[in-house]
CSV table of C-alpha atoms in Angstrom, one decimal:
chain,number,residue,atom,x,y,z
A,152,MET,CA,14.4,27.8,97.4
A,153,ASN,CA,16.4,27.2,94.3
A,154,PHE,CA,19.7,25.4,94.5
A,155,PHE,CA,22.0,28.1,94.7
A,156,ASN,CA,20.3,29.3,97.5
A,157,LYS,CA,20.1,25.7,99.4
A,158,SER,CA,23.9,26.0,98.2
A,159,ILE,CA,24.4,29.3,99.9
A,160,VAL,CA,23.0,28.3,103.1
A,161,ALA,CA,24.7,25.2,103.4
A,162,LEU,CA,27.7,26.4,103.1
A,163,ALA,CA,27.3,29.2,105.8
A,164,LEU,CA,26.3,26.6,107.9
A,165,ILE,CA,29.3,24.8,107.6
A,166,GLY,CA,31.5,27.8,108.1
A,167,ALA,CA,29.5,28.4,111.1
A,168,SER,CA,29.9,24.7,112.4
A,169,SER,CA,33.4,25.0,111.8
A,170,CYS,CA,33.9,28.2,114.0
A,171,LEU,CA,32.2,26.2,116.8
A,172,MET,CA,34.5,23.5,116.7
A,173,ALA,CA,37.2,24.8,119.1
A,174,LYS,CA,40.8,23.8,119.2
A,175,PRO,CA,41.7,21.4,122.1
A,176,THR,CA,43.2,23.2,125.0
A,177,ILE,CA,46.2,21.8,126.2
A,178,ALA,CA,48.1,22.5,129.3
A,179,ILE,CA,52.1,22.3,128.9
A,180,LEU,CA,54.2,21.7,132.3
A,181,ALA,CA,58.0,22.1,132.0
A,182,THR,CA,60.4,20.9,134.3
A,183,GLY,CA,63.2,21.9,132.7
A,184,GLY,CA,65.9,19.2,131.5
A,185,THR,CA,67.8,19.3,128.2
A,186,ILE,CA,64.5,20.2,126.3
A,187,ALA,CA,64.7,23.0,128.3
A,188,GLY,CA,68.8,23.9,127.9
A,189,ALA,CA,71.1,26.0,126.7
A,190,GLY,CA,74.9,26.2,126.0
A,191,THR,CA,77.3,28.6,124.8
A,192,SER,CA,78.2,26.7,121.4
A,193,GLU,CA,76.1,24.9,119.1
A,194,ILE,CA,78.8,22.8,118.6
A,195,LYS,CA,79.6,21.5,122.1
A,196,SER,CA,78.0,19.0,124.0
A,197,SER,CA,77.9,21.0,127.5
A,198,TYR,CA,75.0,23.0,128.4
A,199,SER,CA,72.8,24.0,131.4
A,200,ALA,CA,69.5,22.1,132.0
A,201,GLY,CA,66.2,24.3,132.5
A,202,ALA,CA,67.9,27.4,131.7
A,203,VAL,CA,65.2,28.1,129.3
A,204,THR,CA,61.5,29.0,130.6
A,205,VAL,CA,58.2,27.6,129.4
A,206,ASP,CA,57.4,30.7,127.6
A,207,LYS,CA,60.1,30.8,125.4
A,208,LEU,CA,60.0,27.2,125.0
A,209,LEU,CA,57.0,27.4,123.7
A,210,ALA,CA,57.9,29.8,121.4
A,211,ALA,CA,60.3,28.1,119.5
A,212,VAL,CA,57.6,25.9,118.2
A,213,PRO,CA,54.5,28.3,116.9
A,214,ALA,CA,53.1,25.7,115.2
A,215,ILE,CA,52.1,24.1,118.0
A,216,ASN,CA,49.5,27.2,118.1
A,217,ASP,CA,47.7,25.8,114.8
A,218,ILE,CA,46.7,22.5,117.0
A,219,ALA,CA,45.8,23.3,120.0
A,220,THR,CA,45.2,26.3,122.5
A,221,ILE,CA,48.1,26.3,124.6
A,222,LYS,CA,48.9,27.3,128.5
A,223,GLY,CA,52.2,26.8,129.8
A,224,GLU,CA,53.0,26.8,133.6
A,225,GLN,CA,56.5,26.0,135.2
A,226,ILE,CA,56.6,23.1,137.7
A,227,SER,CA,60.3,23.3,138.2
A,228,SER,CA,63.5,24.4,136.5
A,229,ILE,CA,66.0,21.4,137.4
A,230,GLY,CA,67.9,18.9,135.4
A,231,SER,CA,66.2,15.5,136.2
A,232,GLN,CA,68.8,13.9,137.8
A,233,GLU,CA,67.7,16.6,140.3
A,234,MET,CA,64.1,15.2,140.0
A,235,ASN,CA,62.6,14.4,143.6
A,236,ASN,CA,59.8,13.2,145.7
A,237,LYS,CA,58.6,17.0,146.5
A,238,VAL,CA,58.4,17.5,142.6
A,239,TRP,CA,57.0,14.4,141.6
A,240,LEU,CA,54.3,14.8,144.2
A,241,LYS,CA,53.6,18.4,143.2
A,242,LEU,CA,53.7,17.6,139.6
A,243,SER,CA,50.9,14.7,139.6
A,244,LYS,CA,48.8,16.7,141.8
A,245,ARG,CA,48.9,19.5,139.5
A,246,VAL,CA,48.4,17.4,136.6
A,247,ASN,CA,45.1,16.0,138.4
A,248,GLU,CA,43.6,19.4,139.3
A,249,LEU,CA,44.3,20.6,135.5
A,250,LEU,CA,42.5,17.0,134.1
A,251,ALA,CA,39.8,17.5,136.5
A,252,GLN,CA,38.6,21.0,134.7
A,253,SER,CA,36.7,20.7,131.7
A,254,ASP,CA,38.3,23.0,129.7
A,255,ILE,CA,41.6,21.4,129.7
A,256,ASP,CA,41.7,18.4,127.0
A,257,GLY,CA,45.4,17.0,128.2
A,258,VAL,CA,48.5,17.6,129.4
A,259,VAL,CA,52.1,17.7,128.2
A,260,ILE,CA,55.1,17.3,130.3
A,261,THR,CA,58.4,18.6,129.6
A,262,HIS,CA,61.3,16.7,131.4
A,263,GLY,CA,64.8,15.5,131.2
A,264,THR,CA,65.3,12.2,130.0
A,265,ASP,CA,67.7,11.2,132.6
A,266,THR,CA,64.4,10.3,135.1
A,267,MET,CA,62.2,10.8,132.6
A,268,GLU,CA,60.8,6.8,132.9
A,269,GLU,CA,60.6,7.3,136.6
A,270,THR,CA,58.2,10.4,136.4
A,271,ALA,CA,56.1,8.6,133.8
A,272,TYR,CA,55.6,5.5,135.9
A,273,PHE,CA,55.1,7.9,138.8
A,274,LEU,CA,52.3,9.5,137.4
A,275,ASP,CA,51.1,6.6,135.1
A,276,LEU,CA,50.4,5.3,138.8
A,277,THR,CA,48.8,8.6,140.5
A,278,VAL,CA,47.0,10.2,138.2
A,279,LYS,CA,43.2,9.7,138.0
A,280,SER,CA,42.1,10.6,134.9
A,281,LYS,CA,41.2,8.8,131.4
A,282,LYS,CA,42.4,12.2,129.6
A,283,PRO,CA,45.9,11.9,127.7
A,284,VAL,CA,49.3,12.9,129.3
A,285,VAL,CA,52.3,12.6,127.2
A,286,LEU,CA,56.2,13.3,128.5
A,287,VAL,CA,58.7,14.7,126.0
A,288,GLY,CA,62.1,15.6,126.0
A,289,ALA,CA,65.6,16.2,124.2
A,290,MET,CA,69.1,15.0,123.7
A,291,ARG,CA,70.1,18.0,122.3
A,292,SER,CA,70.0,21.5,124.3
A,293,GLY,CA,67.9,24.3,122.4
A,294,THR,CA,71.0,25.8,121.3
A,295,SER,CA,72.6,22.3,119.8
A,296,MET,CA,72.5,22.3,116.2
A,297,SER,CA,70.1,19.9,114.8
A,298,ALA,CA,68.2,20.2,118.2
A,299,ASP,CA,65.8,17.5,118.5
A,300,GLY,CA,63.5,18.9,121.1
A,301,PRO,CA,61.2,21.6,118.6
A,302,MET,CA,60.2,18.4,116.9
A,303,ASN,CA,59.5,16.0,119.6
A,304,LEU,CA,57.5,18.9,121.1
A,305,LEU,CA,55.3,19.3,117.9
A,306,ASN,CA,54.8,15.9,117.9
A,307,ALA,CA,54.3,15.3,122.0
A,308,VAL,CA,51.2,18.4,120.8
A,309,ASN,CA,49.6,15.9,118.2
A,310,VAL,CA,49.9,12.7,120.4
A,311,VAL,CA,47.7,14.2,123.4
A,312,THR,CA,45.5,15.8,121.0
A,313,ASN,CA,45.0,12.5,119.4
A,314,LYS,CA,41.5,11.1,120.6
A,315,ASP,CA,43.4,7.4,120.2
A,316,THR,CA,45.5,8.5,123.1
A,317,ALA,CA,42.9,8.9,126.1
A,318,GLY,CA,42.6,5.7,128.2
A,319,LYS,CA,46.2,4.6,127.4
A,320,GLY,CA,47.6,5.8,130.7
A,321,VAL,CA,50.9,7.9,130.4
A,322,VAL,CA,53.3,7.9,127.7
A,323,VAL,CA,56.6,9.0,126.2
A,324,VAL,CA,57.1,10.6,122.9
A,325,MET,CA,60.8,10.5,121.8
A,326,ASN,CA,62.3,10.5,118.3
A,327,ASP,CA,59.0,9.7,116.5
A,328,GLU,CA,58.2,6.8,118.9
A,329,ILE,CA,55.1,6.6,121.3
A,330,HIS,CA,56.0,4.6,124.6
A,331,SER,CA,53.8,3.1,127.6
A,332,ALA,CA,55.4,4.8,130.6
A,333,ARG,CA,55.3,1.4,132.5
A,334,GLU,CA,57.7,-0.2,129.6
A,335,VAL,CA,60.3,2.8,128.2
A,336,THR,CA,63.7,3.4,129.6
A,337,LYS,CA,66.5,5.1,128.5
A,338,VAL,CA,69.0,2.9,126.8
A,339,ASN,CA,71.7,5.3,125.0
A,340,THR,CA,73.3,7.8,127.3
A,341,SER,CA,73.5,10.4,123.9
A,342,SER,CA,71.8,9.4,120.8
A,343,VAL,CA,68.9,11.4,119.8
A,344,ASN,CA,67.5,7.7,119.6
A,345,ALA,CA,68.1,7.0,123.2
A,346,PHE,CA,64.7,5.4,124.5
A,347,ALA,CA,62.9,2.0,123.9
A,348,SER,CA,60.8,-0.5,125.3
A,349,PRO,CA,62.8,-3.7,125.3
A,350,ASN,CA,60.4,-6.2,127.0
A,351,ALA,CA,57.3,-4.6,124.8
A,352,GLY,CA,58.0,-2.8,122.2
A,353,LYS,CA,56.5,0.8,121.4
A,354,ILE,CA,53.0,1.2,121.5
A,355,GLY,CA,52.8,3.9,118.4
A,356,THR,CA,54.9,6.0,115.9
A,357,VAL,CA,54.5,9.6,115.5
A,358,TYR,CA,56.2,11.2,112.2
A,359,TYR,CA,55.9,15.1,111.6
A,360,GLY,CA,52.7,14.7,113.6
A,361,ASP,CA,50.9,11.6,111.7
A,362,VAL,CA,49.9,9.7,115.0
A,363,LYS,CA,49.6,5.8,114.5
A,364,TYR,CA,48.9,3.3,117.4
A,365,LEU,CA,50.5,0.0,116.9
A,366,MET,CA,49.4,-1.6,120.3
A,367,GLN,CA,47.4,-0.9,124.0
A,368,PRO,CA,49.0,-0.9,127.4
A,369,THR,CA,47.8,-3.8,129.2
A,370,ARG,CA,48.6,-3.3,132.9
A,371,LYS,CA,46.6,-1.2,135.4
A,372,HIS,CA,47.5,2.5,135.4
A,373,THR,CA,45.7,5.7,136.0
A,374,VAL,CA,41.8,5.5,136.9
A,375,ASN,CA,42.5,2.0,137.9
A,376,SER,CA,45.3,2.6,140.0
A,377,GLU,CA,44.5,1.7,143.7
A,378,PHE,CA,47.4,4.8,144.6
A,379,ASP,CA,46.1,8.3,146.0
A,380,ILE,CA,48.9,10.8,146.6
A,381,SER,CA,46.7,13.7,146.9
A,382,LYS,CA,47.0,14.0,150.7
A,383,LEU,CA,50.9,13.0,151.0
A,384,GLU,CA,53.8,15.4,151.3
A,385,ASP,CA,56.7,12.7,151.2
A,386,LEU,CA,57.1,9.3,150.3
A,387,PRO,CA,58.8,6.1,151.9
A,388,ARG,CA,62.8,5.9,151.1
A,389,VAL,CA,63.3,3.0,148.7
A,390,ASP,CA,67.2,2.3,148.0
A,391,ILE,CA,68.5,0.6,145.0
A,392,LEU,CA,71.2,-1.9,145.6
A,393,PHE,CA,73.7,-2.9,142.6
A,394,ALA,CA,74.9,-6.5,142.9
A,395,HIS,CA,78.4,-8.0,141.7
A,396,PRO,CA,81.1,-10.5,142.2
A,397,GLU,CA,82.6,-10.4,145.9
A,398,ASP,CA,79.5,-8.2,147.2
A,399,THR,CA,79.7,-7.2,150.5
A,400,ASP,CA,77.0,-6.4,153.3
A,401,SER,CA,77.8,-3.2,153.9
A,402,LEU,CA,75.7,-1.2,151.5
A,403,VAL,CA,72.6,-3.4,153.0
A,404,LYS,CA,73.4,-2.8,156.5
A,405,ALA,CA,74.0,1.0,155.7
A,406,ALA,CA,70.5,1.0,153.5
A,407,VAL,CA,69.0,-0.1,156.7
A,408,ALA,CA,70.8,2.3,159.0
A,409,GLY,CA,69.7,5.2,156.8
A,410,GLY,CA,66.4,4.4,157.5
A,411,ALA,CA,65.4,2.4,154.2
A,412,LYS,CA,61.9,1.2,154.5
A,413,GLY,CA,62.3,-0.5,151.2
A,414,ILE,CA,65.7,-2.1,149.0
A,415,ILE,CA,65.5,-2.8,145.4
A,416,HIS,CA,68.3,-5.3,144.9
A,417,ALA,CA,69.6,-4.9,141.2
A,418,GLY,CA,70.8,-8.9,141.1
A,419,MET,CA,72.8,-10.7,138.8
A,420,GLY,CA,70.9,-13.1,136.3
A,421,ASN,CA,67.6,-13.9,137.1
A,422,GLY,CA,68.0,-11.5,140.3
A,423,ASN,CA,70.6,-13.8,142.1
A,424,PRO,CA,72.2,-11.5,144.8
A,425,PHE,CA,75.9,-12.8,146.1
A,426,PRO,CA,75.6,-15.0,148.8
A,427,THR,CA,77.3,-12.7,151.8
A,428,THR,CA,74.4,-10.2,150.5
A,429,GLU,CA,71.5,-12.2,150.5
A,430,ALA,CA,72.2,-12.9,153.7
A,431,ALA,CA,72.1,-9.3,154.7
A,432,LEU,CA,68.9,-8.5,152.7
A,433,GLY,CA,67.3,-11.5,154.7
A,434,GLU,CA,68.3,-9.6,158.1
A,435,ALA,CA,66.9,-6.6,156.6
A,436,VAL,CA,63.4,-8.3,155.8
A,437,LYS,CA,63.6,-9.6,160.0
A,438,LYS,CA,63.8,-5.4,160.8
A,439,GLY,CA,60.9,-4.6,159.0
A,440,VAL,CA,62.4,-4.0,155.6
A,441,VAL,CA,60.7,-4.9,152.5
A,442,VAL,CA,63.3,-6.5,149.9
A,443,ALA,CA,62.5,-6.7,146.1
A,444,ARG,CA,64.9,-8.5,143.5
A,445,SER,CA,65.4,-6.7,140.4
A,446,SER,CA,67.7,-7.6,138.0
A,447,ARG,CA,70.9,-5.7,136.6
A,448,VAL,CA,70.3,-7.4,133.2
A,449,PRO,CA,68.3,-5.2,130.9
A,450,THR,CA,65.4,-7.3,129.6
A,451,GLY,CA,63.1,-10.2,131.0
A,452,SER,CA,61.6,-10.9,134.2
A,453,THR,CA,63.0,-11.5,138.0
A,454,THR,CA,60.7,-14.5,139.0
A,455,LEU,CA,59.6,-15.9,142.4
A,456,GLU,CA,61.4,-18.8,143.4
A,457,GLY,CA,64.0,-19.6,141.2
A,458,GLU,CA,68.0,-19.9,142.7
A,459,VAL,CA,67.0,-17.9,145.8
A,460,ASP,CA,64.5,-19.0,148.4
A,461,ASP,CA,62.3,-16.1,148.5
A,462,LYS,CA,59.8,-17.9,150.8
A,463,LYS,CA,63.0,-18.0,153.3
A,464,PHE,CA,64.3,-15.0,153.1
A,465,GLY,CA,60.6,-13.1,152.9
A,466,PHE,CA,62.0,-11.5,148.9
A,467,ILE,CA,59.3,-10.5,146.7
A,468,ALA,CA,60.6,-10.4,142.9
A,469,VAL,CA,59.7,-7.3,140.8
A,470,ASP,CA,58.2,-9.3,137.6
A,471,SER,CA,59.6,-7.2,134.2
A,472,LEU,CA,59.7,-3.8,135.9
A,473,ASN,CA,63.5,-2.3,135.9
A,474,ALA,CA,64.7,-1.6,139.2
A,475,GLN,CA,64.2,2.4,138.7
A,476,LYS,CA,60.7,1.8,138.1
A,477,ALA,CA,60.2,-1.3,140.7
A,478,ARG,CA,61.3,1.7,143.1
A,479,VAL,CA,58.7,4.1,142.1
A,480,LEU,CA,55.9,1.2,142.6
A,481,LEU,CA,57.4,0.0,146.0
A,482,MET,CA,57.5,3.7,147.1
A,483,LEU,CA,53.8,3.7,146.4
A,484,GLY,CA,53.0,0.5,147.5
A,485,LEU,CA,54.5,1.4,151.1
A,486,THR,CA,52.2,3.8,151.1
A,487,LYS,CA,49.1,1.6,151.9
A,488,THR,CA,50.6,-1.7,153.2
A,489,ASN,CA,53.8,-3.4,154.4
A,490,ASP,CA,52.4,-7.0,153.7
A,491,LYS,CA,54.4,-9.0,151.2
A,492,ALA,CA,52.3,-10.4,149.5
A,493,ALA,CA,50.2,-7.5,148.8
A,494,LEU,CA,52.8,-6.1,147.8
A,495,GLN,CA,53.9,-8.8,145.3
A,496,LYS,CA,50.4,-8.9,144.0
A,497,MET,CA,50.6,-5.1,143.0
A,498,PHE,CA,54.1,-6.2,141.1
A,499,LEU,CA,51.8,-8.7,139.1
A,500,GLU,CA,49.3,-6.3,138.6
A,501,TYR,CA,51.2,-3.0,137.9
């Protein structure tokens, strides 16, 4: 066989190989939110969240079909301020079902930004796969001038198909940045630069689909998590109380009377309660309610045995989780145990 014929054969083999290299298959689960919002004017801030269905949402970003084979599915059509335990459980169970399939390579979830961090962390603790899971949203509705949703979605699909995303747990993609579910929080009410990870920093960037990772999440998540929601129909009630000077015991008493199994107290400074509230929280513990001290301060950790005598009152501390994520972890923790030592260990590991 001469050189020309060998070249023809080589090119044919390369072409056949390329045809066999199928695009990854990605499931996109829509829950609603601003990314699926629609308003009456492109220059007004008012809109209806979750008004756009998943098929129309995907049709607005046709370029994602060049990256992956896309399968869209509607989980809910709500603003994320309406997020609840039922949707969380439905979503987590569906993500686990999809990722268990050999023909699904990853999942993208479109979500409102108000509670995106909590949903991301809930999934980070309950998804049982190393396959990538990416949450994405928007700060401007699809009918707004300079809507950020389409680019965010394009970037999310690039992140979920990137080989380096696997094993990092659930991540959030917003405004060209990649954040781990545990660390990310919403830090601005209206700016497109609304998300940050104040204690740890973003784990990567994605610029017009170009993914670059900077660091690896270190806390336990996904396949290393002990939490199993496969048979759960609801979660224990955990309330968050926010501290302030001249605080009273009335909200603590109301939470206990209302059936709370746990209370996250967002205290002042290093999780410090007002004295009246401290005493009431101690009484709540005596009645079987788990009390975890968090802080209203946006960065840093809430530590054991500082100004508060945690041993005396029976409190636990949430480490570097903010109050809303501490609530997620305590709800899941209470599905397994009421033992305070075991729950405290969870806050140091997750």
